[in-house]
mmCIF file of C-alpha atoms in Angstrom:
data_model
loop_
_atom_site.group_PDB
_atom_site.id
_atom_site.type_symbol
_atom_site.label_atom_id
_atom_site.label_comp_id
_atom_site.label_asym_id
_atom_site.label_seq_id
_atom_site.Cartn_x
_atom_site.Cartn_y
_atom_site.Cartn_z
ATOM 1 C CA MET A 1 104.735 128.265 130.487
ATOM 2 C CA ASN A 2 107.626 126.802 128.636
ATOM 3 C CA ASP A 3 105.364 123.284 128.932
ATOM 4 C CA GLU A 4 102.624 125.455 127.527
ATOM 5 C CA SER A 5 104.257 126.941 124.543
ATOM 6 C CA THR A 6 105.278 123.591 123.828
ATOM 7 C CA PHE A 7 101.981 122.010 124.065
ATOM 8 C CA ILE A 8 100.179 124.411 121.925
ATOM 9 C CA SER A 9 103.307 124.202 119.325
ATOM 10 C CA HIS A 10 102.340 120.663 119.013
ATOM 11 C CA LEU A 11 98.619 121.640 118.312
ATOM 12 C CA VAL A 12 99.828 124.133 115.803
ATOM 13 C CA GLU A 13 101.884 121.401 114.038
ATOM 14 C CA LEU A 14 98.969 119.026 114.257
ATOM 15 C CA ARG A 15 96.852 121.478 112.519
ATOM 16 C CA THR A 16 99.045 121.916 109.775
ATOM 17 C CA ARG A 17 99.681 118.377 109.228
ATOM 18 C CA LEU A 18 95.661 117.717 109.356
ATOM 19 C CA ILE A 19 95.104 120.590 106.612
ATOM 20 C CA HIS A 20 97.951 118.996 104.716
ATOM 21 C CA VAL A 21 96.264 115.592 104.661
ATOM 22 C CA PHE A 22 92.332 117.438 104.360
ATOM 23 C CA SER A 23 94.327 119.473 100.988
ATOM 24 C CA VAL A 24 95.656 116.242 99.210
ATOM 25 C CA LEU A 25 92.599 114.335 99.991
ATOM 26 C CA VAL A 26 90.433 116.960 98.334
ATOM 27 C CA LEU A 27 92.816 116.949 95.464
ATOM 28 C CA GLY A 28 92.763 113.567 94.928
ATOM 29 C CA PHE A 29 88.932 113.129 95.222
ATOM 30 C CA LEU A 30 88.415 115.644 92.211
ATOM 31 C CA PRO A 31 89.791 113.474 89.293
ATOM 32 C CA CYS A 32 88.038 110.402 91.175
ATOM 33 C CA ALA A 33 84.539 112.195 91.307
ATOM 34 C CA TYR A 34 85.010 112.860 87.392
ATOM 35 C CA PHE A 35 85.333 108.798 86.834
ATOM 36 C CA ALA A 36 83.047 107.801 89.927
ATOM 37 C CA ARG A 37 80.271 105.721 87.582
ATOM 38 C CA ASP A 38 83.341 103.917 86.211
ATOM 39 C CA LEU A 39 84.917 103.375 89.547
ATOM 40 C CA TYR A 40 81.711 101.868 90.620
ATOM 41 C CA THR A 41 81.244 99.767 87.931
ATOM 42 C CA ILE A 42 85.090 98.271 88.686
ATOM 43 C CA LEU A 43 83.907 97.730 92.067
ATOM 44 C CA ALA A 44 80.771 95.981 91.310
ATOM 45 C CA GLN A 45 82.338 93.405 88.650
ATOM 46 C CA PRO A 46 82.459 90.549 90.766
ATOM 47 C CA LEU A 47 79.047 90.758 90.974
ATOM 48 C CA LEU A 48 78.210 91.843 87.456
ATOM 49 C CA GLU A 49 80.531 88.940 85.890
ATOM 50 C CA LYS A 50 78.249 86.191 87.961
ATOM 51 C CA LEU A 51 74.876 87.351 87.420
ATOM 52 C CA PRO A 52 72.426 85.479 85.001
ATOM 53 C CA LEU A 53 71.909 87.100 81.422
ATOM 54 C CA GLY A 54 70.368 89.958 81.483
ATOM 55 C CA GLY A 55 70.573 90.371 85.123
ATOM 56 C CA GLN A 56 71.971 93.900 86.764
ATOM 57 C CA MET A 57 71.812 95.947 90.043
ATOM 58 C CA ILE A 58 69.278 98.409 91.156
ATOM 59 C CA ALA A 59 69.018 101.625 93.031
ATOM 60 C CA THR A 60 65.846 102.001 95.605
ATOM 61 C CA ALA A 61 66.577 105.419 96.574
ATOM 62 C CA VAL A 62 66.312 108.521 94.838
ATOM 63 C CA THR A 63 69.986 110.016 95.867
ATOM 64 C CA THR A 64 71.424 106.525 95.698
ATOM 65 C CA PRO A 65 72.606 106.544 91.798
ATOM 66 C CA PHE A 66 74.615 109.822 93.150
ATOM 67 C CA PHE A 67 75.918 109.282 96.633
ATOM 68 C CA ILE A 68 77.292 105.887 96.270
ATOM 69 C CA PRO A 69 79.693 106.505 93.439
ATOM 70 C CA MET A 70 80.714 109.724 95.215
ATOM 71 C CA GLN A 71 81.477 107.310 98.260
ATOM 72 C CA VAL A 72 83.312 104.690 96.231
ATOM 73 C CA ALA A 73 85.638 107.851 94.434
ATOM 74 C CA LEU A 74 86.151 109.226 97.814
ATOM 75 C CA MET A 75 87.229 105.570 98.931
ATOM 76 C CA THR A 76 89.574 105.499 96.136
ATOM 77 C CA ALA A 77 90.932 109.184 97.189
ATOM 78 C CA PHE A 78 91.640 108.028 100.589
ATOM 79 C CA LEU A 79 93.433 105.151 99.501
ATOM 80 C CA MET A 80 95.461 106.900 96.739
ATOM 81 C CA THR A 81 96.285 109.536 99.096
ATOM 82 C CA LEU A 82 97.122 106.923 102.116
ATOM 83 C CA PRO A 83 100.607 107.364 101.257
ATOM 84 C CA HIS A 84 101.071 111.065 101.926
ATOM 85 C CA THR A 85 98.699 111.007 104.915
ATOM 86 C CA LEU A 86 101.111 107.884 106.688
ATOM 87 C CA TYR A 87 104.154 110.415 105.675
ATOM 88 C CA GLN A 88 102.490 113.403 107.537
ATOM 89 C CA ILE A 89 101.702 111.081 110.630
ATOM 90 C CA TRP A 90 105.187 110.273 110.684
ATOM 91 C CA ALA A 91 106.464 113.275 110.498
ATOM 92 C CA PHE A 92 104.374 114.702 113.253
ATOM 93 C CA VAL A 93 105.486 111.556 115.798
ATOM 94 C CA ALA A 94 108.980 111.104 114.541
ATOM 95 C CA PRO A 95 110.519 113.721 116.733
ATOM 96 C CA GLY A 96 109.207 112.439 119.933
ATOM 97 C CA LEU A 97 110.605 109.192 119.144
ATOM 98 C CA TYR A 98 114.072 107.027 120.395
ATOM 99 C CA SER A 99 116.002 105.857 117.611
ATOM 100 C CA HIS A 100 115.330 102.331 117.968
ATOM 101 C CA GLU A 101 111.577 102.980 118.303
ATOM 102 C CA LYS A 102 112.115 104.792 115.001
ATOM 103 C CA ARG A 103 113.740 101.847 113.418
ATOM 104 C CA LEU A 104 110.842 99.596 114.453
ATOM 105 C CA PHE A 105 107.804 102.171 113.605
ATOM 106 C CA LEU A 106 108.648 103.305 110.310
ATOM 107 C CA PRO A 107 109.091 99.626 108.769
ATOM 108 C CA LEU A 108 105.775 98.136 110.937
ATOM 109 C CA VAL A 109 103.844 101.500 109.362
ATOM 110 C CA ILE A 110 105.070 100.547 105.513
ATOM 111 C CA ALA A 111 104.507 96.798 106.233
ATOM 112 C CA SER A 112 101.014 97.133 107.799
ATOM 113 C CA SER A 113 99.770 99.467 104.788
ATOM 114 C CA LEU A 114 100.998 96.866 102.022
ATOM 115 C CA LEU A 115 99.473 94.048 103.802
ATOM 116 C CA PHE A 116 96.306 95.761 104.318
ATOM 117 C CA PHE A 117 96.178 96.609 100.439
ATOM 118 C CA VAL A 118 97.141 92.722 99.712
ATOM 119 C CA GLY A 119 93.967 91.999 101.892
ATOM 120 C CA MET A 120 91.871 94.290 99.724
ATOM 121 C CA ALA A 121 92.770 92.923 96.558
ATOM 122 C CA PHE A 122 92.918 89.234 97.797
ATOM 123 C CA ALA A 123 89.119 89.799 98.668
ATOM 124 C CA TYR A 124 88.281 91.721 95.142
ATOM 125 C CA LEU A 125 90.080 88.994 92.964
ATOM 126 C CA ALA A 126 89.901 85.775 94.744
ATOM 127 C CA ALA A 127 86.714 85.698 97.833
ATOM 128 C CA LEU A 128 84.201 87.908 96.251
ATOM 129 C CA PRO A 129 84.031 86.228 92.939
ATOM 130 C CA LEU A 130 83.459 82.810 94.699
ATOM 131 C CA VAL A 131 81.264 84.712 97.128
ATOM 132 C CA PHE A 132 78.737 85.622 94.495
ATOM 133 C CA GLU A 133 79.153 82.565 91.982
ATOM 134 C CA PHE A 134 77.836 80.814 95.521
ATOM 135 C CA ILE A 135 74.947 83.101 96.131
ATOM 136 C CA VAL A 136 73.598 83.274 92.358
ATOM 137 C CA TYR A 137 74.015 79.507 92.285
ATOM 138 C CA PHE A 138 71.948 78.602 95.095
ATOM 139 C CA ALA A 139 68.718 81.586 93.854
ATOM 140 C CA PRO A 140 65.682 79.622 93.831
ATOM 141 C CA GLU A 141 64.417 79.092 90.645
ATOM 142 C CA GLY A 142 62.254 82.386 89.093
ATOM 143 C CA VAL A 143 64.127 84.543 91.742
ATOM 144 C CA ALA A 144 66.151 87.633 90.187
ATOM 145 C CA VAL A 145 69.428 88.364 91.767
ATOM 146 C CA MET A 146 69.296 92.038 91.940
ATOM 147 C CA THR A 147 71.592 93.676 94.701
ATOM 148 C CA ASP A 148 70.631 97.396 95.663
ATOM 149 C CA ILE A 149 74.052 99.231 95.138
ATOM 150 C CA GLY A 150 73.905 100.632 98.424
ATOM 151 C CA GLU A 151 73.863 97.140 99.879
ATOM 152 C CA TYR A 152 76.267 96.029 97.666
ATOM 153 C CA LEU A 153 78.982 98.819 98.414
ATOM 154 C CA GLY A 154 78.491 97.944 102.452
ATOM 155 C CA PHE A 155 78.997 94.407 101.823
ATOM 156 C CA VAL A 156 81.938 94.809 99.935
ATOM 157 C CA LEU A 157 83.371 97.518 102.392
ATOM 158 C CA THR A 158 82.929 95.217 105.179
ATOM 159 C CA MET A 159 84.698 92.236 103.424
ATOM 160 C CA PHE A 160 87.729 94.704 102.517
ATOM 161 C CA LEU A 161 87.909 95.643 106.025
ATOM 162 C CA THR A 162 87.726 92.202 107.327
ATOM 163 C CA PHE A 163 90.359 90.862 104.691
ATOM 164 C CA GLY A 164 92.611 93.961 105.428
ATOM 165 C CA ILE A 165 92.595 93.450 108.884
ATOM 166 C CA THR A 166 92.996 90.052 108.710
ATOM 167 C CA PHE A 167 96.709 90.460 106.677
ATOM 168 C CA GLU A 168 97.548 92.490 109.652
ATOM 169 C CA VAL A 169 98.016 89.202 111.565
ATOM 170 C CA PRO A 170 101.801 89.236 110.840
ATOM 171 C CA VAL A 171 102.359 92.841 112.486
ATOM 172 C CA PHE A 172 100.262 92.104 115.245
ATOM 173 C CA VAL A 173 102.488 88.911 116.162
ATOM 174 C CA ILE A 174 105.763 90.895 115.814
ATOM 175 C CA VAL A 175 104.548 93.746 117.467
ATOM 176 C CA LEU A 176 103.747 91.786 120.596
ATOM 177 C CA VAL A 177 106.575 89.878 120.509
ATOM 178 C CA ARG A 178 109.252 92.566 120.336
ATOM 179 C CA THR A 179 107.486 94.510 123.021
ATOM 180 C CA GLY A 180 107.472 91.804 125.410
ATOM 181 C CA VAL A 181 103.653 91.548 125.755
ATOM 182 C CA ILE A 182 103.428 87.801 124.884
ATOM 183 C CA SER A 183 107.024 85.452 124.515
ATOM 184 C CA LEU A 184 107.248 83.913 121.012
ATOM 185 C CA SER A 185 107.107 80.156 122.769
ATOM 186 C CA LYS A 186 103.829 81.403 123.951
ATOM 187 C CA MET A 187 102.861 82.375 120.379
ATOM 188 C CA LYS A 188 103.736 78.450 119.355
ATOM 189 C CA GLU A 189 101.872 77.158 122.266
ATOM 190 C CA VAL A 190 98.178 78.892 121.601
ATOM 191 C CA ARG A 191 98.349 77.086 117.625
ATOM 192 C CA PRO A 192 95.851 74.967 118.268
ATOM 193 C CA TYR A 193 93.623 77.952 119.551
ATOM 194 C CA VAL A 194 94.371 80.234 117.098
ATOM 195 C CA LEU A 195 93.454 77.843 114.529
ATOM 196 C CA VAL A 196 90.102 77.323 115.726
ATOM 197 C CA GLY A 197 89.466 81.121 116.275
ATOM 198 C CA ALA A 198 90.362 81.528 112.817
ATOM 199 C CA PHE A 199 87.481 79.496 111.812
ATOM 200 C CA VAL A 200 85.373 80.940 114.352
ATOM 201 C CA ILE A 201 86.282 84.670 113.062
ATOM 202 C CA GLY A 202 85.829 83.388 109.358
ATOM 203 C CA ALA A 203 81.898 82.082 110.108
ATOM 204 C CA ILE A 204 81.429 85.442 112.031
ATOM 205 C CA PHE A 205 82.638 87.865 109.341
ATOM 206 C CA THR A 206 81.945 86.510 106.097
ATOM 207 C CA PRO A 207 78.841 85.349 104.414
ATOM 208 C CA PRO A 208 77.358 82.229 105.501
ATOM 209 C CA ASP A 209 78.760 79.506 102.937
ATOM 210 C CA VAL A 210 81.666 77.140 103.817
ATOM 211 C CA ILE A 211 83.948 79.087 100.834
ATOM 212 C CA SER A 212 84.133 82.590 101.890
ATOM 213 C CA GLN A 213 84.816 81.121 105.787
ATOM 214 C CA PHE A 214 87.637 78.749 104.599
ATOM 215 C CA MET A 215 89.002 81.607 102.484
ATOM 216 C CA LEU A 216 89.329 83.705 105.302
ATOM 217 C CA ALA A 217 90.589 81.390 108.163
ATOM 218 C CA ILE A 218 93.154 79.537 106.302
ATOM 219 C CA PRO A 219 94.914 82.936 105.252
ATOM 220 C CA LEU A 220 94.274 84.417 108.783
ATOM 221 C CA TYR A 221 96.258 81.144 110.359
ATOM 222 C CA LEU A 222 98.882 81.125 107.722
ATOM 223 C CA LEU A 223 99.760 84.645 108.467
ATOM 224 C CA TYR A 224 99.779 83.940 112.096
ATOM 225 C CA GLU A 225 102.469 81.421 111.125
ATOM 226 C CA LEU A 226 104.156 83.837 109.113
ATOM 227 C CA GLY A 227 104.356 86.457 111.975
ATOM 228 C CA ILE A 228 105.830 83.397 114.143
ATOM 229 C CA LEU A 229 108.651 83.350 111.469
ATOM 230 C CA LEU A 230 109.440 87.017 110.909
ATOM 231 C CA ALA A 231 109.292 87.732 114.733
ATOM 232 C CA GLY A 232 111.508 84.933 115.617
ATOM 233 C CA LEU A 233 114.166 86.385 112.580
ATOM 234 C CA SER A 234 113.551 89.484 114.260
ATOM 235 C CA SER A 235 114.255 88.770 118.034
ATOM 236 C CA LYS A 236 117.304 89.910 119.539
ATOM 237 C CA PRO A 237 119.848 87.399 120.392
ATOM 238 C CA ALA A 238 121.376 87.416 123.436
ATOM 239 C CA ASN A 239 124.480 89.292 124.275
ATOM 240 C CA PRO A 240 127.267 87.040 123.973
ATOM 241 C CA ILE A 241 129.939 87.415 126.575
ATOM 242 C CA PRO A 242 133.040 89.308 125.017
ATOM 243 C CA ASP A 243 136.117 87.460 123.943
ATOM 244 C CA GLN A 244 138.445 89.882 125.784
ATOM 245 C CA GLN A 245 136.311 89.537 129.182
ATOM 246 C CA LEU A 246 137.034 85.677 128.468
ATOM 247 C CA VAL A 247 140.315 85.990 128.368
ATOM 248 C CA ASN A 248 140.987 87.888 131.101
ATOM 249 C CA ASN A 249 138.479 85.328 133.005
ATOM 250 C CA THR A 250 140.730 82.517 131.829
ATOM 251 C CA ASN A 251 144.150 84.557 132.999
ATOM 252 C CA LYS A 252 142.885 85.213 136.640
ATOM 253 C CA PRO A 253 144.966 83.122 138.942
ATOM 254 C CA VAL A 254 142.872 80.653 140.692
ATOM 255 C CA ILE A 255 143.131 81.340 144.717
ATOM 256 C CA ASN A 256 142.466 78.205 146.766
ATOM 257 C CA GLU A 257 141.373 78.961 149.969
ATOM 258 C CA LYS A 258 142.481 76.640 152.652
ATOM 259 C CA ASN A 259 140.982 76.388 156.178
ATOM 260 C CA ASP A 260 143.465 76.825 158.901
#
């Protein structure tokens, strides 16, 4: 009966946390919905700046001009309220963690969130402009580049997700090393395979151009090296023998055993 009541109390707390997350998300969505058109214009800026003079984006479905900006507004609200969501997750799981797990969990959650935002910013500010410049430049003569706003949103979200996860590599490396899944020496040994795998991932998850492939593969490998460095710095050194124990061992008399 005690276990059942504990389980029910956890469910009640989980429901309360989810209600808080959803309520804050709705409150954040309301002002974003008001500026939904402006938010989409900001999101589309990397492509709009590369289009030829007079170029524009199009909407091929009847409801697309309304729903696509609303999706951008919802995504913006989710990112704005992400710190509150992470706090609710932390408040729910923290009572069940040991002290050393708490010391590891909270910094990793904060670091992974910041790295994901950095990956999205890198995609928006560096990768997308180069990709669109490459695409517009290679468009055949007489072909007007007019992308559907829904297709553009899907492409940008894919790039954001790809680069965001890529920038999580240092966190993955630290977790694998600290939990003992893979040793630090093994991580160093597989560097050549990681480099090849980085370019394979870049070829799969980016448009078919060399620039975007390099812009994903090079940061991925450099972040892997950063993860190895941070994992080495955060590894616990072997416990040294206390000085008092050395003194006691030194003061012990040496007994020579003689054979009778």
